[in-house]
Amino acid sequence: MANAPDLIKLHTAVAIGAVCLDGSPPAYQLDWGKEDGAKNWLLHLQGGYWCTTTQECQTRMNDSSGLGSSTKMKRSYFSGILTNNETLNPYFYNWNRVFVRYCDGSCFTGDKQEFSADGPYYRGSRVFSAIIDELMKLGMKNAQNVLLSGSSAGGLGTMVHCDRFRNRFPTSTKFKCLSDASYFITLNNPSGFVELHGSSKNLPETCTSKMDAALCLYPKNFVPDIQTPLFILNSAYDTFQIAATVRLPVNTSRSCLYNLTGCPDTVRKQWKNLRLKILQEVTMGDLSKRGLFINSCHTHSQSEFQSKWLGDPKSMLDNMTISEAVGKWFNDEKLVQLIDRKHSSTKQCVLDASEPNACNNYTWGASYLCNT
Ligand SMILES: *[C@@H]1O[C@H](CO)[C@@H](O)[C@H](O)[C@H]1NC(C)=O
Ligand SMILES: *[C@@H]1O[C@H](CO)[C@@H](O)[C@H](O)[C@H]1NC(C)=O
Ligand SMILES: *[C@@H]1O[C@H](CO)[C@@H](O)[C@H](O)[C@H]1NC(C)=O
Ligand SMILES: *[C@@H]1O[C@H](CO)[C@@H](O)[C@H](O)[C@H]1NC(C)=O
Ligand SMILES: *[C@@H]1O[C@H](CO)[C@@H](O)[C@H](O)[C@H]1NC(C)=O
Ligand SMILES: *[C@@H]1O[C@H](CO)[C@@H](O)[C@H](O)[C@H]1NC(C)=O
């Protein structure tokens, strides 16, 4: 059965102002590694969209999902890349696996000194650093292998922090990053985001030295300069991005954001254009160490869900599961660069609504299954 490790709240972080939006301590879940995985660390940053106005962040502080407060967090099940079951996660099952919980609303980038006592506090980057410091003390500083990964907002945080975090380890440590469902083509209110959270100084300097910091939230503007090997896992028909980019003509059913049956050609065209943009942007820059797995599942976030990570044949490309693709790339067995160029239309890949974590309002590809 799936396990759900204890939620560990980092109370000592409060004194250094590394807190969730509501001022509560940041939190993580840890399943210890064993055997030949004992010196390997997987850190997976949780996703869950973001907030770009004070009002949105205040609402998030109260959200029952715990995305703004550790007082409301519940333990998450470890599945997909996080599971300890060897059959279901052959490359990482016995590593130290950490689920870094998201409660700052800024993809772990914010750092604003000012606050009001009732919140919101904008401290995402401090949260990231405080949890890393703690894990270093718990043994991560002696890691042989490290994979920093994340889905959606967590994947954006992963890409932002990838090089700087890598530099805290000696070159003898094998260190790579995995970004899942976070190659965002369009973002809502990026200027509001960086200003509200004070994110600018934490975004990659390679980008902020060249352009407005708000533009440096877009992966295409900083990913080509990332030095650390990076694997980009994304669907070309990512449901979150479709919902964010497709403009439905008047009187068109909202179901055209989820299911193209019976939808007008103008909508189909927008889906296809999004796909072409994603394919173009994920291949920008130096590809000599880049892993790529760009399939056509109509979904969002594929590493944390067992059926997508390893299980549903429709998620596979060239007979390779996502699990195997990421594992072989990490181990330097194969430079996996798989892009589904055949399916110019979407595929419905299986996601069982009964899977742990499937039914919450922030796993966009899944929530339509769940009668919410
Ligand atoms: C959050 O919850 C508290 C306590 O229930 C309530 O007083 C406050 O108005 C809520 N804030 C928002 C923005 O919903
Ligand atoms: C691991 O997963 C497989 C496939 O679902 C299952 O048959 C097996 O019982 C699981 N092992 C453990 C120890 O839970
Ligand atoms: C949308 O549907 C309503 C009700 O059926 C109709 O009155 C209206 O003219 C339609 N608008 C357009 C632009 O087709
Ligand atoms: C898409 O919509 C069509 C028509 O309503 C329906 O028959 C089909 O089952 C839907 N597909 C999915 C995967 O929901
Ligand atoms: C995938 O595997 C199936 C069954 O093992 C095999 O028949 C097929 O040729 C394989 N396809 C590719 C592209 O390797
Ligand atoms: C999802 O959002 C709806 C409407 O805001 C709410 O009623 C429902 O409880 C939420 N579901 C979960 C699992 O948080």
Tab-separated table of C-alpha atoms and ligand atoms in Angstrom:
chain	number	residue	atom	x	y	z
A	1	MET	CA	0.000	0.000	0.000
A	2	ALA	CA	0.984	3.590	-0.563
A	3	ASN	CA	2.661	5.242	2.390
A	4	ALA	CA	2.212	8.750	3.707
A	5	PRO	CA	5.195	9.776	5.860
A	6	ASP	CA	4.681	12.148	8.771
A	7	LEU	CA	4.434	15.843	8.146
A	8	ILE	CA	7.460	17.464	9.755
A	9	LYS	CA	7.075	21.117	10.646
A	10	LEU	CA	10.279	23.093	10.802
A	11	HIS	CA	9.569	25.246	13.855
A	12	THR	CA	13.133	26.576	14.041
A	13	ALA	CA	12.643	28.281	10.667
A	14	VAL	CA	10.119	30.722	12.111
A	15	ALA	CA	12.856	32.606	13.993
A	16	ILE	CA	14.642	33.365	10.711
A	17	GLY	CA	11.433	34.439	9.013
A	18	ALA	CA	11.165	31.399	6.763
A	19	VAL	CA	7.423	30.910	6.960
A	20	CYS	CA	4.277	30.039	5.028
A	21	LEU	CA	1.965	32.824	3.863
A	22	ASP	CA	0.185	32.891	7.235
A	23	GLY	CA	3.389	32.861	9.292
A	24	SER	CA	3.221	29.153	10.174
A	25	PRO	CA	6.362	26.985	9.945
A	26	PRO	CA	7.265	25.362	6.620
A	27	ALA	CA	6.931	21.602	6.358
A	28	TYR	CA	8.167	18.523	4.542
A	29	GLN	CA	7.666	14.772	4.508
A	30	LEU	CA	10.634	12.410	4.471
A	31	ASP	CA	10.897	8.707	3.777
A	32	TRP	CA	14.409	7.536	4.640
A	33	GLY	CA	16.511	5.762	2.033
A	34	LYS	CA	18.038	2.363	2.539
A	35	GLU	CA	20.626	-0.051	1.188
A	36	ASP	CA	22.377	1.316	-1.884
A	37	GLY	CA	19.977	4.271	-1.949
A	38	ALA	CA	20.909	5.507	1.515
A	39	LYS	CA	23.285	8.171	0.191
A	40	ASN	CA	20.965	9.403	-2.526
A	41	TRP	CA	18.456	12.211	-2.125
A	42	LEU	CA	15.367	13.054	-4.104
A	43	LEU	CA	13.722	16.375	-3.257
A	44	HIS	CA	10.359	16.873	-4.865
A	45	LEU	CA	8.799	20.325	-4.634
A	46	GLN	CA	5.029	20.340	-4.363
A	47	GLY	CA	2.986	22.318	-6.898
A	48	GLY	CA	-0.295	24.200	-6.601
A	49	TYR	CA	-0.448	27.332	-8.755
A	50	TRP	CA	0.469	30.661	-7.088
A	51	CYS	CA	-1.005	33.955	-5.890
A	52	THR	CA	-0.262	37.310	-7.476
A	53	THR	CA	-2.288	39.758	-5.346
A	54	THR	CA	-2.566	40.333	-1.599
A	55	GLN	CA	-6.177	39.253	-1.764
A	56	GLU	CA	-5.382	35.993	-3.546
A	57	CYS	CA	-2.631	35.246	-1.050
A	58	GLN	CA	-4.975	35.965	1.863
A	59	THR	CA	-7.523	33.582	0.453
A	60	ARG	CA	-4.791	30.978	0.053
A	61	MET	CA	-3.813	31.328	3.722
A	62	ASN	CA	-7.223	29.919	4.602
A	63	ASP	CA	-7.331	27.298	1.891
A	64	SER	CA	-8.139	23.833	3.162
A	65	SER	CA	-5.456	22.397	0.871
A	66	GLY	CA	-2.770	23.839	3.160
A	67	LEU	CA	-1.141	25.686	0.254
A	68	GLY	CA	-0.802	28.785	2.410
A	69	SER	CA	-0.451	27.364	5.893
A	70	SER	CA	1.094	24.304	7.497
A	71	THR	CA	-1.646	24.369	10.139
A	72	LYS	CA	-4.009	23.127	7.442
A	73	MET	CA	-1.725	20.631	5.714
A	74	LYS	CA	-2.473	16.958	5.617
A	75	ARG	CA	-0.001	14.193	4.956
A	76	SER	CA	0.329	13.389	1.269
A	77	TYR	CA	0.671	9.890	-0.063
A	78	PHE	CA	3.950	9.086	-1.727
A	79	SER	CA	3.233	7.719	-5.184
A	80	GLY	CA	4.969	7.787	-8.560
A	81	ILE	CA	8.499	9.181	-8.212
A	82	LEU	CA	8.042	9.282	-4.434
A	83	THR	CA	6.866	5.741	-3.761
A	84	ASN	CA	8.988	3.229	-1.855
A	85	ASN	CA	7.711	0.323	-3.941
A	86	GLU	CA	10.524	-1.022	-6.124
A	87	THR	CA	8.195	-2.366	-8.806
A	88	LEU	CA	6.460	0.982	-9.155
A	89	ASN	CA	9.545	3.195	-8.909
A	90	PRO	CA	12.609	1.093	-9.733
A	91	TYR	CA	15.172	3.905	-9.902
A	92	PHE	CA	14.340	5.961	-6.812
A	93	TYR	CA	12.358	3.708	-4.443
A	94	ASN	CA	15.156	3.297	-1.913
A	95	TRP	CA	16.553	6.846	-2.013
A	96	ASN	CA	15.899	9.334	0.743
A	97	ARG	CA	12.721	10.872	-0.669
A	98	VAL	CA	11.512	14.266	0.482
A	99	PHE	CA	8.259	15.949	-0.437
A	100	VAL	CA	8.846	19.651	0.147
A	101	ARG	CA	5.460	21.135	0.914
A	102	TYR	CA	4.353	24.298	-0.867
A	103	CYS	CA	2.809	27.019	1.282
A	104	ASP	CA	4.308	30.299	0.033
A	105	GLY	CA	2.327	31.000	-3.143
A	106	SER	CA	5.475	32.027	-5.062
A	107	CYS	CA	6.924	28.772	-6.418
A	108	PHE	CA	9.571	29.042	-3.654
A	109	THR	CA	10.931	32.343	-5.039
A	110	GLY	CA	9.654	35.078	-2.718
A	111	ASP	CA	11.595	37.045	-0.127
A	112	LYS	CA	10.099	40.245	1.104
A	113	GLN	CA	11.156	41.630	4.479
A	114	GLU	CA	8.007	43.661	5.151
A	115	PHE	CA	4.987	41.910	6.579
A	116	SER	CA	1.942	42.528	8.692
A	117	ALA	CA	1.524	40.330	11.733
A	118	ASP	CA	-1.555	38.592	10.344
A	119	GLY	CA	0.148	37.922	7.031
A	120	PRO	CA	0.570	37.360	4.225
A	121	TYR	CA	4.310	36.751	4.564
A	122	TYR	CA	6.155	36.523	1.252
A	123	ARG	CA	9.041	34.197	2.039
A	124	GLY	CA	9.094	31.333	-0.462
A	125	SER	CA	12.819	31.402	-1.134
A	126	ARG	CA	13.578	31.426	2.590
A	127	VAL	CA	11.326	28.390	2.977
A	128	PHE	CA	13.314	26.565	0.301
A	129	SER	CA	16.651	27.475	1.938
A	130	ALA	CA	15.523	26.592	5.448
A	131	ILE	CA	14.363	23.137	4.405
A	132	ILE	CA	17.546	22.539	2.412
A	133	ASP	CA	19.673	23.593	5.410
A	134	GLU	CA	17.775	21.160	7.610
A	135	LEU	CA	18.181	18.285	5.151
A	136	MET	CA	21.897	19.058	4.815
A	137	LYS	CA	22.189	18.563	8.586
A	138	LEU	CA	20.233	15.329	8.364
A	139	GLY	CA	22.862	13.877	6.022
A	140	MET	CA	22.163	15.295	2.591
A	141	LYS	CA	25.506	17.123	2.622
A	142	ASN	CA	27.186	13.742	2.082
A	143	ALA	CA	24.931	12.760	-0.793
A	144	GLN	CA	26.337	10.828	-3.735
A	145	ASN	CA	23.351	11.501	-5.971
A	146	VAL	CA	20.795	14.293	-5.785
A	147	LEU	CA	17.729	14.862	-7.920
A	148	LEU	CA	15.824	18.096	-7.375
A	149	SER	CA	12.417	17.741	-8.947
A	150	GLY	CA	8.985	19.292	-8.841
A	151	SER	CA	5.659	19.441	-10.597
A	152	SER	CA	3.901	22.519	-11.911
A	153	ALA	CA	4.664	25.432	-9.543
A	154	GLY	CA	7.173	23.108	-7.876
A	155	GLY	CA	8.827	22.447	-11.223
A	156	LEU	CA	9.209	26.165	-11.820
A	157	GLY	CA	10.842	26.470	-8.382
A	158	THR	CA	13.095	23.565	-9.333
A	159	MET	CA	14.345	25.272	-12.464
A	160	VAL	CA	14.817	28.598	-10.668
A	161	HIS	CA	16.901	27.054	-7.860
A	162	CYS	CA	18.623	24.297	-9.863
A	163	ASP	CA	22.079	25.839	-10.446
A	164	ARG	CA	22.381	27.594	-7.086
A	165	PHE	CA	21.407	24.486	-5.138
A	166	ARG	CA	23.787	22.394	-7.225
A	167	ASN	CA	26.624	24.685	-6.197
A	168	ARG	CA	26.224	23.727	-2.558
A	169	PHE	CA	27.632	20.278	-3.369
A	170	PRO	CA	31.096	19.238	-4.491
A	171	THR	CA	31.485	18.450	-8.178
A	172	SER	CA	31.866	14.777	-7.220
A	173	THR	CA	28.172	14.702	-6.278
A	174	LYS	CA	25.999	13.755	-9.204
A	175	PHE	CA	23.294	16.402	-9.262
A	176	LYS	CA	20.457	16.826	-11.741
A	177	CYS	CA	17.070	18.510	-11.941
A	178	LEU	CA	13.681	17.391	-13.210
A	179	SER	CA	10.927	19.781	-14.078
A	180	ASP	CA	7.480	18.279	-14.587
A	181	ALA	CA	4.559	20.181	-16.125
A	182	SER	CA	6.193	23.529	-15.571
A	183	TYR	CA	7.311	24.688	-18.985
A	184	PHE	CA	4.842	27.549	-18.895
A	185	ILE	CA	4.264	29.364	-22.150
A	186	THR	CA	1.973	32.013	-20.706
A	187	LEU	CA	1.719	33.265	-17.144
A	188	ASN	CA	-0.959	35.283	-15.500
A	189	ASN	CA	0.297	38.649	-14.166
A	190	PRO	CA	4.048	37.956	-13.908
A	191	SER	CA	4.810	41.577	-12.914
A	192	GLY	CA	2.355	41.391	-10.041
A	193	PHE	CA	3.905	38.084	-9.011
A	194	VAL	CA	7.518	39.258	-8.763
A	195	GLU	CA	6.598	42.565	-7.176
A	196	LEU	CA	4.259	41.119	-4.564
A	197	HIS	CA	6.625	38.334	-3.521
A	198	GLY	CA	9.901	40.215	-3.934
A	199	SER	CA	11.116	37.401	-6.179
A	200	SER	CA	13.505	39.345	-8.417
A	201	LYS	CA	16.703	38.735	-6.480
A	202	ASN	CA	16.069	35.005	-6.425
A	203	LEU	CA	15.444	34.534	-10.120
A	204	PRO	CA	18.441	33.445	-12.222
A	205	GLU	CA	20.890	36.318	-12.712
A	206	THR	CA	21.680	35.107	-16.194
A	207	CYS	CA	18.196	36.354	-17.023
A	208	THR	CA	17.614	39.282	-14.646
A	209	SER	CA	20.853	40.891	-15.857
A	210	LYS	CA	19.377	40.986	-19.348
A	211	MET	CA	15.682	41.760	-18.933
A	212	ASP	CA	12.834	42.727	-16.657
A	213	ALA	CA	12.596	40.279	-13.758
A	214	ALA	CA	8.936	39.533	-14.517
A	215	LEU	CA	10.057	37.997	-17.811
A	216	CYS	CA	12.456	35.753	-15.919
A	217	LEU	CA	9.591	33.618	-14.649
A	218	TYR	CA	9.184	32.318	-18.186
A	219	PRO	CA	11.253	29.160	-18.613
A	220	LYS	CA	12.243	30.084	-22.180
A	221	ASN	CA	14.102	33.135	-20.812
A	222	PHE	CA	16.321	31.328	-18.302
A	223	VAL	CA	16.297	27.581	-18.924
A	224	PRO	CA	18.727	27.770	-21.871
A	225	ASP	CA	21.327	29.171	-19.425
A	226	ILE	CA	20.943	26.486	-16.745
A	227	GLN	CA	24.281	24.658	-16.417
A	228	THR	CA	23.087	21.666	-14.402
A	229	PRO	CA	21.644	18.751	-16.387
A	230	LEU	CA	17.889	19.238	-16.589
A	231	PHE	CA	15.128	16.855	-17.624
A	232	ILE	CA	11.970	18.448	-18.992
A	233	LEU	CA	8.877	16.302	-18.634
A	234	ASN	CA	5.755	17.879	-20.075
A	235	SER	CA	2.727	17.026	-22.091
A	236	ALA	CA	2.321	19.025	-25.283
A	237	TYR	CA	-1.359	19.127	-24.322
A	238	ASP	CA	-0.886	20.077	-20.699
A	239	THR	CA	-4.371	20.681	-19.317
A	240	PHE	CA	-3.337	23.563	-17.089
A	241	GLN	CA	-1.736	25.373	-19.999
A	242	ILE	CA	-4.709	24.731	-22.245
A	243	ALA	CA	-7.009	26.197	-19.620
A	244	ALA	CA	-4.678	29.187	-19.258
A	245	THR	CA	-4.158	29.934	-22.949
A	246	VAL	CA	-7.170	28.835	-24.957
A	247	ARG	CA	-9.746	31.583	-25.417
A	248	LEU	CA	-13.173	30.095	-26.008
A	249	PRO	CA	-15.402	31.934	-28.481
A	250	VAL	CA	-18.760	33.069	-27.046
A	251	ASN	CA	-21.277	30.322	-26.469
A	252	THR	CA	-18.633	27.625	-26.678
A	253	SER	CA	-18.903	24.955	-24.018
A	254	ARG	CA	-16.284	25.070	-21.286
A	255	SER	CA	-15.812	21.375	-21.893
A	256	CYS	CA	-13.731	22.424	-24.935
A	257	LEU	CA	-10.950	23.076	-22.429
A	258	TYR	CA	-10.994	19.364	-21.572
A	259	ASN	CA	-12.462	17.458	-24.468
A	260	LEU	CA	-12.360	18.510	-28.114
A	261	THR	CA	-15.308	16.438	-29.254
A	262	GLY	CA	-17.747	18.722	-31.032
A	263	CYS	CA	-15.635	21.846	-30.492
A	264	PRO	CA	-15.120	24.556	-33.149
A	265	ASP	CA	-12.040	24.583	-35.346
A	266	THR	CA	-10.834	27.845	-33.837
A	267	VAL	CA	-10.478	26.037	-30.519
A	268	ARG	CA	-8.715	23.042	-32.060
A	269	LYS	CA	-6.290	25.420	-33.706
A	270	GLN	CA	-5.431	26.991	-30.349
A	271	TRP	CA	-4.706	23.592	-28.836
A	272	LYS	CA	-2.400	22.794	-31.749
A	273	ASN	CA	-0.618	26.127	-31.533
A	274	LEU	CA	0.053	25.596	-27.855
A	275	ARG	CA	1.570	22.222	-28.675
A	276	LEU	CA	3.845	23.723	-31.325
A	277	LYS	CA	5.006	26.446	-28.923
A	278	ILE	CA	5.812	23.923	-26.220
A	279	LEU	CA	7.762	21.752	-28.670
A	280	GLN	CA	9.701	24.780	-29.847
A	281	GLU	CA	10.518	26.177	-26.405
A	282	VAL	CA	11.609	22.968	-24.678
A	283	THR	CA	14.265	22.470	-27.332
A	284	MET	CA	15.836	25.924	-26.963
A	285	GLY	CA	19.469	26.114	-25.861
A	286	ASP	CA	22.153	23.483	-25.378
A	287	LEU	CA	20.562	20.048	-25.557
A	288	SER	CA	23.692	17.982	-24.957
A	289	LYS	CA	22.703	17.053	-21.391
A	290	ARG	CA	18.993	17.790	-21.499
A	291	GLY	CA	16.490	15.016	-20.950
A	292	LEU	CA	13.177	15.382	-22.740
A	293	PHE	CA	9.932	13.497	-22.508
A	294	ILE	CA	7.144	15.339	-24.275
A	295	ASN	CA	4.098	13.162	-24.714
A	296	SER	CA	0.527	13.990	-25.746
A	297	CYS	CA	-1.482	12.992	-22.728
A	298	HIS	CA	-4.233	15.333	-21.829
A	299	THR	CA	-2.942	15.820	-18.331
A	300	HIS	CA	-0.939	17.968	-15.921
A	301	SER	CA	1.851	16.648	-13.670
A	302	GLN	CA	3.013	13.157	-14.497
A	303	SER	CA	5.733	12.310	-11.982
A	304	GLU	CA	3.620	12.155	-8.817
A	305	PHE	CA	0.867	9.949	-10.187
A	306	GLN	CA	1.591	6.267	-10.356
A	307	SER	CA	-0.360	5.524	-13.519
A	308	LYS	CA	1.442	8.212	-15.456
A	309	TRP	CA	4.905	7.642	-13.954
A	310	LEU	CA	4.761	3.911	-14.576
A	311	GLY	CA	1.608	2.001	-15.364
A	312	ASP	CA	-0.504	3.451	-18.145
A	313	PRO	CA	0.925	2.387	-21.532
A	314	LYS	CA	-0.573	5.520	-23.106
A	315	SER	CA	1.861	7.699	-21.165
A	316	MET	CA	4.797	5.893	-22.748
A	317	LEU	CA	6.862	6.975	-25.734
A	318	ASP	CA	8.812	4.446	-27.809
A	319	ASN	CA	7.886	1.758	-25.302
A	320	MET	CA	9.567	3.696	-22.529
A	321	THR	CA	7.829	4.675	-19.318
A	322	ILE	CA	8.475	8.073	-17.795
A	323	SER	CA	10.068	6.281	-14.850
A	324	GLU	CA	12.558	4.523	-17.102
A	325	ALA	CA	13.259	7.651	-19.127
A	326	VAL	CA	14.129	9.737	-16.085
A	327	GLY	CA	16.026	6.878	-14.398
A	328	LYS	CA	18.212	6.044	-17.400
A	329	TRP	CA	18.939	9.701	-18.030
A	330	PHE	CA	19.878	10.272	-14.403
A	331	ASN	CA	22.223	7.277	-14.468
A	332	ASP	CA	23.813	8.395	-17.749
A	333	GLU	CA	22.713	5.156	-19.380
A	334	LYS	CA	20.923	7.007	-22.140
A	335	LEU	CA	20.393	10.612	-23.212
A	336	VAL	CA	16.630	10.258	-23.393
A	337	GLN	CA	15.067	12.830	-25.696
A	338	LEU	CA	11.618	11.641	-26.630
A	339	ILE	CA	9.082	13.908	-28.260
A	340	ASP	CA	5.778	12.651	-29.543
A	341	ARG	CA	5.697	14.155	-33.015
A	342	LYS	CA	3.156	11.677	-34.320
A	343	HIS	CA	0.144	12.613	-32.280
A	344	SER	CA	-0.918	15.994	-33.403
A	345	SER	CA	-4.127	15.358	-31.512
A	346	THR	CA	-4.483	14.735	-27.820
A	347	LYS	CA	-4.631	11.333	-26.203
A	348	GLN	CA	-6.732	10.541	-23.195
A	349	CYS	CA	-4.315	8.814	-20.903
A	350	VAL	CA	-5.642	6.965	-17.922
A	351	LEU	CA	-5.711	8.584	-14.547
A	352	ASP	CA	-7.654	6.716	-11.980
A	353	ALA	CA	-9.617	9.087	-9.780
A	354	SER	CA	-9.086	6.717	-6.883
A	355	GLU	CA	-5.334	7.327	-6.928
A	356	PRO	CA	-3.967	9.039	-3.850
A	357	ASN	CA	-3.756	12.797	-4.463
A	358	ALA	CA	-5.752	12.633	-7.690
A	359	CYS	CA	-8.757	14.590	-6.508
A	360	ASN	CA	-7.750	17.993	-5.326
A	361	ASN	CA	-8.419	21.310	-6.933
A	362	TYR	CA	-4.803	21.930	-7.893
A	363	THR	CA	-4.069	18.865	-9.994
A	364	TRP	CA	-5.839	20.319	-12.951
A	365	GLY	CA	-5.650	17.392	-15.276
A	366	ALA	CA	-7.331	15.195	-12.738
A	367	SER	CA	-9.954	17.276	-11.029
A	368	TYR	CA	-12.508	16.909	-13.795
A	369	LEU	CA	-12.667	13.244	-12.933
A	370	CYS	CA	-13.655	13.891	-9.396
A	371	ASN	CA	-17.107	15.491	-9.415
A	372	THR	CA	-15.948	18.604	-7.580
B	1	LIG	C1	-9.578	33.483	7.015
B	1	LIG	O1	-10.128	32.772	8.132
B	1	LIG	C2	-10.252	33.571	9.274
B	1	LIG	C3	-10.701	32.688	10.424
B	1	LIG	O2	-11.732	31.836	10.033
B	1	LIG	C4	-11.248	34.717	8.980
B	1	LIG	O3	-11.355	35.551	10.097
B	1	LIG	C5	-10.721	35.532	7.805
B	1	LIG	O4	-11.666	36.504	7.449
B	1	LIG	C6	-10.451	34.640	6.614
B	1	LIG	N1	-9.804	35.424	5.569
B	1	LIG	C7	-10.098	35.324	4.280
B	1	LIG	C8	-9.367	36.237	3.358
B	1	LIG	O5	-10.880	34.496	3.846
B	2	LIG	C1	4.385	-3.025	-5.057
B	2	LIG	O1	3.536	-2.824	-6.142
B	2	LIG	C2	3.176	-4.029	-6.799
B	2	LIG	C3	2.439	-3.639	-8.085
B	2	LIG	O2	1.316	-2.850	-7.780
B	2	LIG	C4	2.357	-4.869	-5.862
B	2	LIG	O3	1.998	-6.081	-6.491
B	2	LIG	C5	3.175	-5.154	-4.621
B	2	LIG	O4	2.396	-5.832	-3.658
B	2	LIG	C6	3.697	-3.876	-4.002
B	2	LIG	N1	4.668	-4.189	-2.968
B	2	LIG	C7	4.524	-3.768	-1.726
B	2	LIG	C8	5.598	-4.163	-0.777
B	2	LIG	O5	3.576	-3.090	-1.371
B	3	LIG	C1	-25.275	32.884	-27.555
B	3	LIG	O1	-26.394	32.120	-27.154
B	3	LIG	C2	-27.519	32.949	-26.799
B	3	LIG	C3	-28.611	32.022	-26.235
B	3	LIG	O2	-28.747	30.874	-27.037
B	3	LIG	C4	-27.963	33.746	-27.996
B	3	LIG	O3	-29.044	34.573	-27.657
B	3	LIG	C5	-26.821	34.600	-28.512
B	3	LIG	O4	-27.171	35.268	-29.698
B	3	LIG	C6	-25.590	33.740	-28.760
B	3	LIG	N1	-24.450	34.610	-29.086
B	3	LIG	C7	-23.670	34.411	-30.141
B	3	LIG	C8	-22.568	35.414	-30.355
B	3	LIG	O5	-23.805	33.472	-30.897
B	4	LIG	C1	-15.570	13.640	-24.868
B	4	LIG	O1	-16.851	14.056	-25.206
B	4	LIG	C2	-17.585	13.089	-25.950
B	4	LIG	C3	-18.927	13.738	-26.400
B	4	LIG	O2	-19.543	14.336	-25.307
B	4	LIG	C4	-17.799	11.849	-25.125
B	4	LIG	O3	-18.480	10.881	-25.864
B	4	LIG	C5	-16.438	11.328	-24.702
B	4	LIG	O4	-16.595	10.222	-23.842
B	4	LIG	C6	-15.632	12.396	-24.004
B	4	LIG	N1	-14.295	11.886	-23.716
B	4	LIG	C7	-13.807	11.828	-22.477
B	4	LIG	C8	-12.477	11.206	-22.350
B	4	LIG	O5	-14.420	12.268	-21.532
B	5	LIG	C1	6.984	-1.976	-28.278
B	5	LIG	O1	6.779	-3.209	-27.608
B	5	LIG	C2	5.905	-4.073	-28.288
B	5	LIG	C3	5.618	-5.277	-27.403
B	5	LIG	O2	6.726	-5.599	-26.618
B	5	LIG	C4	6.541	-4.447	-29.626
B	5	LIG	O3	5.677	-5.283	-30.348
B	5	LIG	C5	6.787	-3.163	-30.437
B	5	LIG	O4	7.462	-3.465	-31.637
B	5	LIG	C6	7.608	-2.173	-29.634
B	5	LIG	N1	7.652	-0.910	-30.348
B	5	LIG	C7	8.764	-0.174	-30.439
B	5	LIG	C8	8.623	1.145	-31.172
B	5	LIG	O5	9.832	-0.496	-29.970
B	6	LIG	C1	-12.510	22.206	-4.453
B	6	LIG	O1	-13.127	23.484	-4.534
B	6	LIG	C2	-14.518	23.458	-4.277
B	6	LIG	C3	-15.092	24.851	-4.545
B	6	LIG	O2	-14.249	25.843	-4.044
B	6	LIG	C4	-14.735	23.015	-2.826
B	6	LIG	O3	-16.103	22.957	-2.536
B	6	LIG	C5	-14.128	21.620	-2.670
B	6	LIG	O4	-14.225	21.216	-1.321
B	6	LIG	C6	-12.656	21.619	-3.070
B	6	LIG	N1	-12.175	20.254	-3.035
B	6	LIG	C7	-11.060	19.895	-2.401
B	6	LIG	C8	-10.703	18.455	-2.460
B	6	LIG	O5	-10.335	20.689	-1.805
